[in-house]
Short mmCIF file of C-alpha atoms and ligand atoms in Angstrom, two decimals:
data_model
loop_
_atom_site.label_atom_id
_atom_site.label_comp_id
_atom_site.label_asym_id
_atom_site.label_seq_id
_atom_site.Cartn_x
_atom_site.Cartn_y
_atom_site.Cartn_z
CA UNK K 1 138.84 144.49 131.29
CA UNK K 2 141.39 143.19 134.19
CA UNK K 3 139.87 142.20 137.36
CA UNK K 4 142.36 144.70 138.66
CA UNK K 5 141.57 147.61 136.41
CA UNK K 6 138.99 149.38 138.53
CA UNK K 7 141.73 149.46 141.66
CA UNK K 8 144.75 150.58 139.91
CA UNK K 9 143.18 153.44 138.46
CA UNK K 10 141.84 154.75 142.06
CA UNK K 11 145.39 153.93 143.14
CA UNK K 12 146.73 156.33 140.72
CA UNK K 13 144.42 159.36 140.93
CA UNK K 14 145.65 159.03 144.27
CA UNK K 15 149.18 158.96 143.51
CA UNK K 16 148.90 161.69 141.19
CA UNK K 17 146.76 164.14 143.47
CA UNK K 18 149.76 163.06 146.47
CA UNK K 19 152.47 164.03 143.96
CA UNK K 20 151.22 167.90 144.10
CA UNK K 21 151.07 167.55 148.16
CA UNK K 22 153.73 168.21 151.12
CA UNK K 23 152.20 165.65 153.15
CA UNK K 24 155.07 163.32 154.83
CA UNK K 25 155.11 160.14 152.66
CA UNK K 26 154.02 157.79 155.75
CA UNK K 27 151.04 159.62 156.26
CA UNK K 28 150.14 159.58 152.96
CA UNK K 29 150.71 155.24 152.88
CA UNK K 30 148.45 155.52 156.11
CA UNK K 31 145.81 157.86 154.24
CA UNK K 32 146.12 155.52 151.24
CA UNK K 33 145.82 151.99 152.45
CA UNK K 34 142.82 149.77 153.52
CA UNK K 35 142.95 149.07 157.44
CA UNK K 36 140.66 146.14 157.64
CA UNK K 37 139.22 143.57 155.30
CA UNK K 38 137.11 140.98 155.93
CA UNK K 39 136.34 138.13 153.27
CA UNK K 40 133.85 135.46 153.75
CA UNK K 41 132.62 132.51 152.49
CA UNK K 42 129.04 131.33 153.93
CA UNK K 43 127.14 128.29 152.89
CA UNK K 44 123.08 129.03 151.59
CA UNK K 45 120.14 126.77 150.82
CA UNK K 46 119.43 127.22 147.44
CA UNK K 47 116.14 127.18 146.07
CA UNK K 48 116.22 123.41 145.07
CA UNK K 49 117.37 122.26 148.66
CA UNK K 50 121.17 122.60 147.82
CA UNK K 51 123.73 123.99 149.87
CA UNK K 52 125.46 127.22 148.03
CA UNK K 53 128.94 128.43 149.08
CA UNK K 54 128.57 132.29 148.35
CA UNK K 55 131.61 134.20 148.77
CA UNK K 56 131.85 137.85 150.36
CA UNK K 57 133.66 140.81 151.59
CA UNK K 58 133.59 143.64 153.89
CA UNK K 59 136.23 146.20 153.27
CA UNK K 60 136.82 149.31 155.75
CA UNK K 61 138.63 151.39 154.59
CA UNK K 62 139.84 154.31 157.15
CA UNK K 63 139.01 154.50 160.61
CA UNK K 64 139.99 158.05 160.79
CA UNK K 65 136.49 158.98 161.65
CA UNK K 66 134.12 156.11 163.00
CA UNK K 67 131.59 154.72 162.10
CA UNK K 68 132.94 153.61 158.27
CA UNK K 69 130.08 153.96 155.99
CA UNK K 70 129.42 152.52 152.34
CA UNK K 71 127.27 150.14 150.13
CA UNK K 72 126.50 146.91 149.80
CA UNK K 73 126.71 145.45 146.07
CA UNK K 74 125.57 141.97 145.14
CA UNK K 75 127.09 141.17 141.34
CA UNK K 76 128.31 138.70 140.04
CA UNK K 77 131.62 140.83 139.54
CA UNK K 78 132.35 141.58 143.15
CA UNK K 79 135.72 140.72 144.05
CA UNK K 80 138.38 142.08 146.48
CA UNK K 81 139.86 144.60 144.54
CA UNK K 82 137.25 146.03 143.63
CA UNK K 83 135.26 146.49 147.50
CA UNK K 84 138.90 147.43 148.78
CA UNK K 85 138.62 150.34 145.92
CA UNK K 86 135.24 151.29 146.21
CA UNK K 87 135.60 151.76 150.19
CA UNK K 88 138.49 153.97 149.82
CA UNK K 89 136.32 155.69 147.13
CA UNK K 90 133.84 156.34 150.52
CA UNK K 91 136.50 157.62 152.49
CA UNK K 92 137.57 160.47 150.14
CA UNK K 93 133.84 161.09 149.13
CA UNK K 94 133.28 161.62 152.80
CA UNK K 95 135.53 163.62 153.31
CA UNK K 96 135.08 165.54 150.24
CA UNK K 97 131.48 166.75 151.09
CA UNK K 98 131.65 166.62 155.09
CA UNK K 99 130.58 163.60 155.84
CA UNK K 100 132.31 162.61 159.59
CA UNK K 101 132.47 159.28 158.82
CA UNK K 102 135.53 157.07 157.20
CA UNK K 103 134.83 154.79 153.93
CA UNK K 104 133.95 150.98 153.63
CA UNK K 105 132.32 148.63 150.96
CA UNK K 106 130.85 145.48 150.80
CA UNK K 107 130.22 143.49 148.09
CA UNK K 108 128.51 139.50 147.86
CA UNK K 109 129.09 137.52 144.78
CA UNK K 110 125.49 136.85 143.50
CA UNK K 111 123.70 138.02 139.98
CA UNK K 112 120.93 139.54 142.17
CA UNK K 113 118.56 139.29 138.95
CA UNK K 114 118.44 135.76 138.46
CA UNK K 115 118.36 134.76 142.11
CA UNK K 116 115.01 134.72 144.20
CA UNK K 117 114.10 137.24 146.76
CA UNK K 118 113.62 134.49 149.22
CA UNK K 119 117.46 133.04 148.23
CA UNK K 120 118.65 137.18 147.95
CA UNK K 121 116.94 137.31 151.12
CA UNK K 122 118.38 134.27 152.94
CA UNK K 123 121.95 135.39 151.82
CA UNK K 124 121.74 139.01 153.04
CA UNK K 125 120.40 138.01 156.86
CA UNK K 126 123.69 135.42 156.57
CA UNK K 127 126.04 137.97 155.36
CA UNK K 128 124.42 139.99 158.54
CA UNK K 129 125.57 137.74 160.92
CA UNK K 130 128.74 137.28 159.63
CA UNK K 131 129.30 140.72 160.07
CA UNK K 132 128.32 140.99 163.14
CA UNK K 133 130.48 138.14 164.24
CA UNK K 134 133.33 140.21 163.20
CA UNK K 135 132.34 143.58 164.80
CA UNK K 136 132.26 144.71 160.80
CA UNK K 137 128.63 146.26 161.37
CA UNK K 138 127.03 148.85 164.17
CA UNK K 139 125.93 152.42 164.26
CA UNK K 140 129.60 153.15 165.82
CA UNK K 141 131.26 150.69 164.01
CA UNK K 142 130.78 150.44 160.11
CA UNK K 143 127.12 151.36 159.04
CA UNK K 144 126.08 149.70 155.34
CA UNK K 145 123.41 151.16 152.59
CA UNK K 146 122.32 150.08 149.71
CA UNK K 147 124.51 149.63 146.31
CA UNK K 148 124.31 148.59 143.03
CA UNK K 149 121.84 144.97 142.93
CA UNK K 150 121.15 146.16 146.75
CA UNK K 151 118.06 148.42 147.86
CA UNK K 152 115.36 148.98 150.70
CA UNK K 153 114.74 145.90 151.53
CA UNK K 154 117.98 144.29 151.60
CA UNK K 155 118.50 147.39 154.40
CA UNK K 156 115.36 146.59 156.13
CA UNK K 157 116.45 142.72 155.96
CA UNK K 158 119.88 143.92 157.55
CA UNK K 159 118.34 146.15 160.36
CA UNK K 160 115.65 143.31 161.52
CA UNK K 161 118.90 140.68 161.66
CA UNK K 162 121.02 142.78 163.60
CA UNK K 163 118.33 143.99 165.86
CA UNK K 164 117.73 140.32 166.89
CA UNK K 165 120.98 139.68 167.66
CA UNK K 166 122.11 142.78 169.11
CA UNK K 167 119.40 143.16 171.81
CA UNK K 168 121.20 145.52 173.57
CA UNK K 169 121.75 147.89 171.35
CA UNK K 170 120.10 150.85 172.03
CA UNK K 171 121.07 152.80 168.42
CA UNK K 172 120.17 149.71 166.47
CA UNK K 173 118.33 151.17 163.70
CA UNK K 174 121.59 153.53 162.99
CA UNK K 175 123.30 150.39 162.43
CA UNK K 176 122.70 150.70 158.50
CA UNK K 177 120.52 153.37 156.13
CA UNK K 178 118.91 153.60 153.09
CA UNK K 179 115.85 151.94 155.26
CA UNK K 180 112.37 151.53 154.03
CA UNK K 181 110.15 154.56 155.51
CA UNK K 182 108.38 152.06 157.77
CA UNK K 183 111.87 151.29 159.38
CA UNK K 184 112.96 154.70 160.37
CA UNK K 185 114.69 155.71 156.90
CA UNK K 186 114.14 158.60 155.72
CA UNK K 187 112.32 160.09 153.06
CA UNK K 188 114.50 161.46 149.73
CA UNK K 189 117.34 158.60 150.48
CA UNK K 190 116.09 156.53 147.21
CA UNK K 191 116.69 159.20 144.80
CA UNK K 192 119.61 160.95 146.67
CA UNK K 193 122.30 159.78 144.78
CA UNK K 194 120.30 160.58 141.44
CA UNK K 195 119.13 164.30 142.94
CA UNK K 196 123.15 164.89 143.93
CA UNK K 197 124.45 164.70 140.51
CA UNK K 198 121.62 167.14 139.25
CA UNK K 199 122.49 169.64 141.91
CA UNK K 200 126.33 168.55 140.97
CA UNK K 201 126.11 169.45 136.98
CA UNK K 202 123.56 172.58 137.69
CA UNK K 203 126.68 173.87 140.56
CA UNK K 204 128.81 173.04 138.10
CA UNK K 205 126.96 174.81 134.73
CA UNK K 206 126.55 178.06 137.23
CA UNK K 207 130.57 178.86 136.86
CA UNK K 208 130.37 181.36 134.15
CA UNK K 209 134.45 180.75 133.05
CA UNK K 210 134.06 177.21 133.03
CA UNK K 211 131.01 177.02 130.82
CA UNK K 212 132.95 179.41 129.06
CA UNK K 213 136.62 177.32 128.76
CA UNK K 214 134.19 174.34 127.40
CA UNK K 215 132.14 176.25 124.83
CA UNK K 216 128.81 176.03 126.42
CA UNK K 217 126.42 178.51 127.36
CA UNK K 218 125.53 178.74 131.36
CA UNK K 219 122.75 176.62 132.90
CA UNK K 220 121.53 173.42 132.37
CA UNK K 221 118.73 174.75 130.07
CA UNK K 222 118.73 173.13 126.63
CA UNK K 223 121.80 171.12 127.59
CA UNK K 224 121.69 167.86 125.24
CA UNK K 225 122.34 164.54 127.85
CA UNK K 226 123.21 160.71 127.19
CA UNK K 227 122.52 158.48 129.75
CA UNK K 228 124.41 154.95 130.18
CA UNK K 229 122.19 153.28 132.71
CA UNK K 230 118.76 153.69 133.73
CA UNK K 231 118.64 152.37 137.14
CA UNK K 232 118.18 153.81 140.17
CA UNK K 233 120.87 156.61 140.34
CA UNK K 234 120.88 157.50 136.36
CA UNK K 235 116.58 157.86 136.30
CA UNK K 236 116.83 159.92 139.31
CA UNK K 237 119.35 161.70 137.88
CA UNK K 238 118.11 162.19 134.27
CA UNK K 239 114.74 162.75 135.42
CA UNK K 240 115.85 166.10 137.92
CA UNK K 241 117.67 167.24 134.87
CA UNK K 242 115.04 167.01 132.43
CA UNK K 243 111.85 168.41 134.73
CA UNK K 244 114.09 171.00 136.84
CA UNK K 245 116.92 171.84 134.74
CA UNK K 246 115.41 171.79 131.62
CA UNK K 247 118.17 169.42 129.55
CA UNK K 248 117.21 167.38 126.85
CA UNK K 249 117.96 163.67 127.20
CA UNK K 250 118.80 162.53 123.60
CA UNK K 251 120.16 159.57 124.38
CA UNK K 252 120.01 156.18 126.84
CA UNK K 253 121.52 153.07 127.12
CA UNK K 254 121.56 150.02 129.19
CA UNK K 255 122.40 146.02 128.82
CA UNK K 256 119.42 145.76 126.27
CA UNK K 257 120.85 148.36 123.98
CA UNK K 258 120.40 151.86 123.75
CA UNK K 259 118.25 154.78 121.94
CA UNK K 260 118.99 157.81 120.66
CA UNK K 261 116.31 161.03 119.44
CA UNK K 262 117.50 163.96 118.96
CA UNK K 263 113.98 165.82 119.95
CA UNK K 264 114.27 164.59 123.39
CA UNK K 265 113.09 161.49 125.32
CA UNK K 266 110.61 161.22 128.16
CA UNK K 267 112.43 159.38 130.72
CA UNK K 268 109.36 158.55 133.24
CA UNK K 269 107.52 157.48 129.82
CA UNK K 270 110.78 154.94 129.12
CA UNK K 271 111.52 153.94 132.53
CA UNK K 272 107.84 152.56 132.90
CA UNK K 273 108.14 151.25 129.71
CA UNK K 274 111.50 149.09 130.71
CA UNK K 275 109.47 148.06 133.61
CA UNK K 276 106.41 146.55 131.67
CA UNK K 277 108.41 145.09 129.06
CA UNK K 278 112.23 144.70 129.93
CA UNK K 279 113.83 146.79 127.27
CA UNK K 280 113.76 150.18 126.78
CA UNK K 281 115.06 149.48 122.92
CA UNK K 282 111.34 150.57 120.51
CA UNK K 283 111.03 153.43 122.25
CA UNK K 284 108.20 155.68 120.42
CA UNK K 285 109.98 158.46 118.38
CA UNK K 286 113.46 156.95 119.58
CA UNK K 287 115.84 155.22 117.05
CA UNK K 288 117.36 151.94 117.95
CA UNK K 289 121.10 152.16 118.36
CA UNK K 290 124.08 149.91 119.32
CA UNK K 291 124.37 150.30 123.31
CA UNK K 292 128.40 151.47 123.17
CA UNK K 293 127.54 153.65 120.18
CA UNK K 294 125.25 156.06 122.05
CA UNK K 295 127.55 157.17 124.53
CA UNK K 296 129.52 158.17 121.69
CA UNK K 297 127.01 159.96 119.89
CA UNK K 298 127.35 164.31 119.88
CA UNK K 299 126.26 165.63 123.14
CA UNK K 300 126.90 168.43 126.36
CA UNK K 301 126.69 165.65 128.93
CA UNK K 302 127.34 162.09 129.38
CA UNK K 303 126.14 160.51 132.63
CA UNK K 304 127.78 156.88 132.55
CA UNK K 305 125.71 155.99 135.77
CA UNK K 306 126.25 152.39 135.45
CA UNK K 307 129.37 149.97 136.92
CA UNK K 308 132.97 150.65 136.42
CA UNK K 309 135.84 151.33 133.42
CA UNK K 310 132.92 152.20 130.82
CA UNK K 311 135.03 154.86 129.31
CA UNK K 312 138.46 153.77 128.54
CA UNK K 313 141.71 154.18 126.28
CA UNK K 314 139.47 152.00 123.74
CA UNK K 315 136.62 154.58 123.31
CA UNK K 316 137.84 157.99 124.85
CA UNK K 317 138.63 159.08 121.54
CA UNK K 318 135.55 158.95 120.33
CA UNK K 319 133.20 160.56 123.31
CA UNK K 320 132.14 163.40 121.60
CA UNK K 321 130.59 164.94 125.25
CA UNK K 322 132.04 168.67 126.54
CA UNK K 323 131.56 167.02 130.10
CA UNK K 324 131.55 163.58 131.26
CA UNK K 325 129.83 163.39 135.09
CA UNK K 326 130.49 159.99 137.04
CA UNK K 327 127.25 159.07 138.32
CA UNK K 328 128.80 155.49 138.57
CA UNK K 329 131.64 154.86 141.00
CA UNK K 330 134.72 154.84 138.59
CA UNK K 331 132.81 154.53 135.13
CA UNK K 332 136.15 156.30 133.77
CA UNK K 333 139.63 154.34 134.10
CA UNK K 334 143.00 155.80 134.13
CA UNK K 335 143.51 155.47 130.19
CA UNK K 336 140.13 156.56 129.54
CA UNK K 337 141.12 159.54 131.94
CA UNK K 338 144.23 160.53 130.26
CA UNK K 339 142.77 161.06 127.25
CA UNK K 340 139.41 163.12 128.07
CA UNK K 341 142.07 165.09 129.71
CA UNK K 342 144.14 165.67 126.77
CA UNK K 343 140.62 166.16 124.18
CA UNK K 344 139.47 169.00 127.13
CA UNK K 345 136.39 167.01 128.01
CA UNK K 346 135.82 167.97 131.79
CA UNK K 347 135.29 164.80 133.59
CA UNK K 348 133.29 165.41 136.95
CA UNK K 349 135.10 163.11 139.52
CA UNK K 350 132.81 160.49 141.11
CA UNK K 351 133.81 160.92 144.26
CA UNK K 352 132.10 164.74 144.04
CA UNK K 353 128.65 163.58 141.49
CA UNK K 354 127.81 160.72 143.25
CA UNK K 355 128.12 161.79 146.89
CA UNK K 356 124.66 162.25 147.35
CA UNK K 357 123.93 159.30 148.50
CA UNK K 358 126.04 159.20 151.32
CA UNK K 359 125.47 163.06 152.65
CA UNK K 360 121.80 161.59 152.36
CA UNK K 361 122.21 158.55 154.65
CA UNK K 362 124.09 160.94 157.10
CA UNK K 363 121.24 162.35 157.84
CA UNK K 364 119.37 159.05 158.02
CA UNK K 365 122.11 158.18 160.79
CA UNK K 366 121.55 161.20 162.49
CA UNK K 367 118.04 161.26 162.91
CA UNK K 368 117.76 157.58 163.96
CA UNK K 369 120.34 158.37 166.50
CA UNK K 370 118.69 161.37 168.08
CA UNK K 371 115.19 158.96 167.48
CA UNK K 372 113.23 161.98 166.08
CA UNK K 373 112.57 163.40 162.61
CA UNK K 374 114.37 166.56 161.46
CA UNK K 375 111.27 168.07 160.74
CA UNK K 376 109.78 167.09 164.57
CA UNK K 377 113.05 168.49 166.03
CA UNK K 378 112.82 171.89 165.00
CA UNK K 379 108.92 172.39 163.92
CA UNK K 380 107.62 174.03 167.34
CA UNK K 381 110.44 176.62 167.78
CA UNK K 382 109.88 177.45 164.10
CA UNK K 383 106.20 177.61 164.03
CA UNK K 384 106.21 180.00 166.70
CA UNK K 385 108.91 182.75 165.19
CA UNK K 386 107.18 181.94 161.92
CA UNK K 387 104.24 182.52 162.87
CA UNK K 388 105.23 185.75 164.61
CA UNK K 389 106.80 186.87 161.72
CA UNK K 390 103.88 186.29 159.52
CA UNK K 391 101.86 188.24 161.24
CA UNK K 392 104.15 190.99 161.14
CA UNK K 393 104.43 190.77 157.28
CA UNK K 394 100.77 191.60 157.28
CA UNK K 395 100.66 194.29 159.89
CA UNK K 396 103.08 196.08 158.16
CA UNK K 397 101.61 195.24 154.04
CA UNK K 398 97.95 195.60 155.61
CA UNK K 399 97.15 192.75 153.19
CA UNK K 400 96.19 188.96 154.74
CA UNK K 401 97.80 186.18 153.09
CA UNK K 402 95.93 183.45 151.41
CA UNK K 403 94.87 180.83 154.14
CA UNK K 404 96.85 178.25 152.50
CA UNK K 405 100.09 180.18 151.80
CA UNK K 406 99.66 181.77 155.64
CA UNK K 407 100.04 178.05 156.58
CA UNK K 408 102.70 176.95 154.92
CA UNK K 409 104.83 179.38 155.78
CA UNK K 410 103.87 178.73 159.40
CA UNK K 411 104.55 175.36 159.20
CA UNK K 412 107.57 175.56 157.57
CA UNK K 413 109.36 173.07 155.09
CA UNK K 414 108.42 169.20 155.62
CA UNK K 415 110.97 166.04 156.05
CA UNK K 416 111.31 165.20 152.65
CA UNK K 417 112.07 169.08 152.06
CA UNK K 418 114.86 169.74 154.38
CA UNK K 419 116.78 166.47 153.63
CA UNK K 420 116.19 168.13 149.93
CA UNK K 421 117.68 171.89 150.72
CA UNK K 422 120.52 170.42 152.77
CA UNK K 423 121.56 167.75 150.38
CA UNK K 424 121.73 170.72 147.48
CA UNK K 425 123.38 172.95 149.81
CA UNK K 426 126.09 170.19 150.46
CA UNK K 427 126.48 169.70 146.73
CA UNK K 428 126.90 173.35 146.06
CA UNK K 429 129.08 174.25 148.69
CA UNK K 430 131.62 171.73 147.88
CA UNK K 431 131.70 172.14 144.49
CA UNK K 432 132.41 175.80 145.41
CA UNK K 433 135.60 174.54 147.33
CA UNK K 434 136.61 172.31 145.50
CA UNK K 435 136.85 174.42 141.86
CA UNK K 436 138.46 177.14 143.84
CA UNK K 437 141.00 174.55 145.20
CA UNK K 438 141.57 173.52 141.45
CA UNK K 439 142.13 177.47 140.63
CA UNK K 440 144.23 178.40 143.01
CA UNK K 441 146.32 175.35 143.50
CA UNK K 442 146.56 175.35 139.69
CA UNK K 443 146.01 171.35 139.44
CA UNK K 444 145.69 169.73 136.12
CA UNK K 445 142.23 168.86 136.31
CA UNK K 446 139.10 168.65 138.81
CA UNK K 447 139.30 165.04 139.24
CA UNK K 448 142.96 165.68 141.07
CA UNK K 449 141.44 168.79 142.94
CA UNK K 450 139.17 166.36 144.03
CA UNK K 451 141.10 163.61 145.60
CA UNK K 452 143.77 166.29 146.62
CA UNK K 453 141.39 168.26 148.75
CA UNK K 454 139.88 164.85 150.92
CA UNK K 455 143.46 163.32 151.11
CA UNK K 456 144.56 166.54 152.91
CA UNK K 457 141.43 166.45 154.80
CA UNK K 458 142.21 163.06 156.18
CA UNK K 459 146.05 163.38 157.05
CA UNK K 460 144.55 166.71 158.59
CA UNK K 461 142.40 164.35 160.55
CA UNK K 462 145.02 162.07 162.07
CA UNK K 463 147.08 165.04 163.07
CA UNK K 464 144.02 166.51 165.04
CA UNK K 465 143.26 163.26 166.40
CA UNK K 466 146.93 163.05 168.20
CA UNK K 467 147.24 160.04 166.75
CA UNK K 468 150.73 160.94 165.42
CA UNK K 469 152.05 162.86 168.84
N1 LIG O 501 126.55 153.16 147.89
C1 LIG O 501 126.48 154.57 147.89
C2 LIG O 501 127.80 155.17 147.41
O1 LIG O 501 128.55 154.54 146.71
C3 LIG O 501 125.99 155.15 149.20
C4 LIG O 501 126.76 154.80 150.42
C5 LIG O 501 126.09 155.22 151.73
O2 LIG O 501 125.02 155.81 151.69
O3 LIG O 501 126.67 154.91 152.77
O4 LIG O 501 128.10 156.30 147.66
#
């Protein structure tokens, strides 16, 4: 696979969605290209006393809303092409699900698994400061979170850098998300992205004439799912699905291999399995399989929730899934694309599935911004009509609630509760829009409905911003 690959095919769902718009062409260059990137090379001590030259990039995308937000990815694959595409990825994803801000990436060239944490942790403090030299990183500015190889400690690392250099900064904390608890994250960012694509398929299984078009039956419930990658946003993901939804996971693979039973697999059993021992290949009542072959394998779903260009021209024939959802950010390429297309396998554009994440960390920003929790904010005014009403209830019932029920309802929904509600609301509400978009514009697929709907959204945005008089 080309170095390139990944970029051209963003670059042409977004020509294709343009083609079916009446947007002036300028705007659409303006909505289209990358406004600033910033690559870096910084020297590290290696573990042995060496100096390391790593090399790095910082790519924001649109600054039709400020801050920028988007990941951080240490692999070994990271190169410009592909931050450039994954931050304009951010900016329609934003847009997409109502997030005000516009889209960046950053990516360091490192294989985070074979590097220590005290060399991981000496290269993400550097790549801190270099940002900060730059003005590429503040809660106004461009706001990072955690990507693939990247997690909660690699945010708190960021935070406690930029803190110490930017004294004066009274919003520090909003100057990245996707914080440990103990650093004023918030609770339910981990398994956002994960949570997001169940609440994506399930929105998505709920429209009767789709499930209809695609031979399935409504719901999630009984809905056989293969998994390609079990990491953070796939387990998440497969996990909701299987205890909420009710879908059988008959299928997983990752760099080991993969594993296939038809009766189902427990995914907390494998996933502390892969942790103990490294491989989730001997699962117990799981066959052994070749790692491409089980995404080809008969299923409803396939969840490639790995890296990019998984599903191509090569193997798009034989996906045998009725839906493919992009957990990943671009697991499908433009080939791969075409085809699906042409088979009637409903792909589930990335820049819908996986915006979880980001609506998640939105509300990270928000509350470490306002310095109080969600739950803090609105508890005492809600206690008190709850409360009232409550007592009501069993004025007018004569019956008296259980004392533990009478308190919850009093107390209302905790932290980790509201982030939950709002982030399914978000997911369902813009699915909503964005299938009715694809009906009544009559666009080819949902992928194009997709990027159609946040490219208007963001020439929309420059217009209201008087930027173009
Ligand atoms: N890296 C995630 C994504 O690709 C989350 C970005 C964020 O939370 O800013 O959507």
């Amino acid at each position: 696979m080309s170095r390139g690959a990944f970029f051209e095919s963003v670059s042409t769902y977004f020509d294709r969605a343009a083609s079916f718009s009446k947007i002036e062409k300028g705007l659409l260059k303006q909505v289209k290209t990358c406004n600033s990137i910033y690559r870096m090379r910084f020297p590290v001590r290696g573990d042995d006393g060496q100096v390391r030259v790593v090399e790095a990039f910082r790519a924001e995308h649109s600054y039709h809303r400020l801050p920028t937000k988007g990941g951080i990815r240490f692999s070994r694959m990271v190169n410009l092409n592909e931050t450039v595409a994954l931050a304009a990825l951010m900016t329609y994803k934003c847009a997409l699900v109502g997030v005000p801000f516009g889209g960046a990436k950053g990516g360091v060239r490192i294989s985070p698994a074979s590097e220590s944490e005290g060399f991981r942790e000496r290269v993400i403090r550097r790549y801190t400061a270099e940002l900060i030299r730059k003005n590429f990183i503040g809660p106004d500015i461009d706001v990072p979170a955690p990507d693939y190889g990247t997690g909660e400690r690699e945010m708190g690392l960021i935070v406690d850098t930029y803190k110490n250099i930017c004294m004066n900064e009274q919003n520090a904390y909003a100057c990245v998300t996707g914080k440990p608890l103990t650093m004023q994250g918030i609770p339910g960012r981990t398994q956002a992205t994960g949570q997001g694509v169940y609440f994506g398929l399930k929105a998505a299984l709920e429209k009767k004439e789709l499930t209809a078009q695609l031979d399935l039956t409504p719901g999630l419930s009984g809905k056989r799912v293969i998994l390609q990658g079990l990491g953070k946003v796939g387990f998440h993901a497969v996990k909701h699905l299987q205890k909420d939804g009710g879908a059988v996971i008959v299928g997983v693979s990752e760099q080991e291999g993969g594993i296939y039973s038809s009766d189902g697999i427990d995914v907390e059993a494998l996933l502390r399995q892969r942790q103990e021992t490294g491989s989730i290949l001997n699962f117990p009542g799981a066959e052994n399989r070749d790692r491409g072959a089980v995404m080809e394998e008969s299923c409803d779903i396939l969840i490639p929730a790995a890296l990019e260009n998984q599903i191509t021209a090569e193997n798009a024939p034989r996906i045998q899934a009725k839906i493919v959802g992009e957990a990943a950010n671009g697991p499908v390429d433009r080939g791969g694309d075409e085809i699906l297309r042409k088979r009637g396998i409903l792909v589930i554009p990335d820049l819908y599935l996986n915006a979880g994440g980001v609506t998640v960390s939105y509300f990270e920003w928000l509350k470490n911004r306002s310095g109080v929790s969600f739950d803090r904010m609105i508890s005492r005014h809600e206690e008190m009509v709850n409360r009232e009403m409550v007592n009501a209830m069993e004025t007018l019932t004569g019956q008296k609630l259980a004392a533990d029920r009478r308190e919850e309802l009093i107390l209302g929904p905790d932290e980790l509760r509201l982030v939950v509600s709002a982030l399914e609301e978000t997911m369902n509400r813009s699915f909503g829009k964005i299938y009715e978009f694809w009906r009544e514009r009559d666009l080819p697929d949902l992928r194009t409905a997709a990027f159609l709907k946040a490219i208007e959204k963001v020439a929309n945005s420059y217009k209201d911003h008087g930027i173009f008089p």
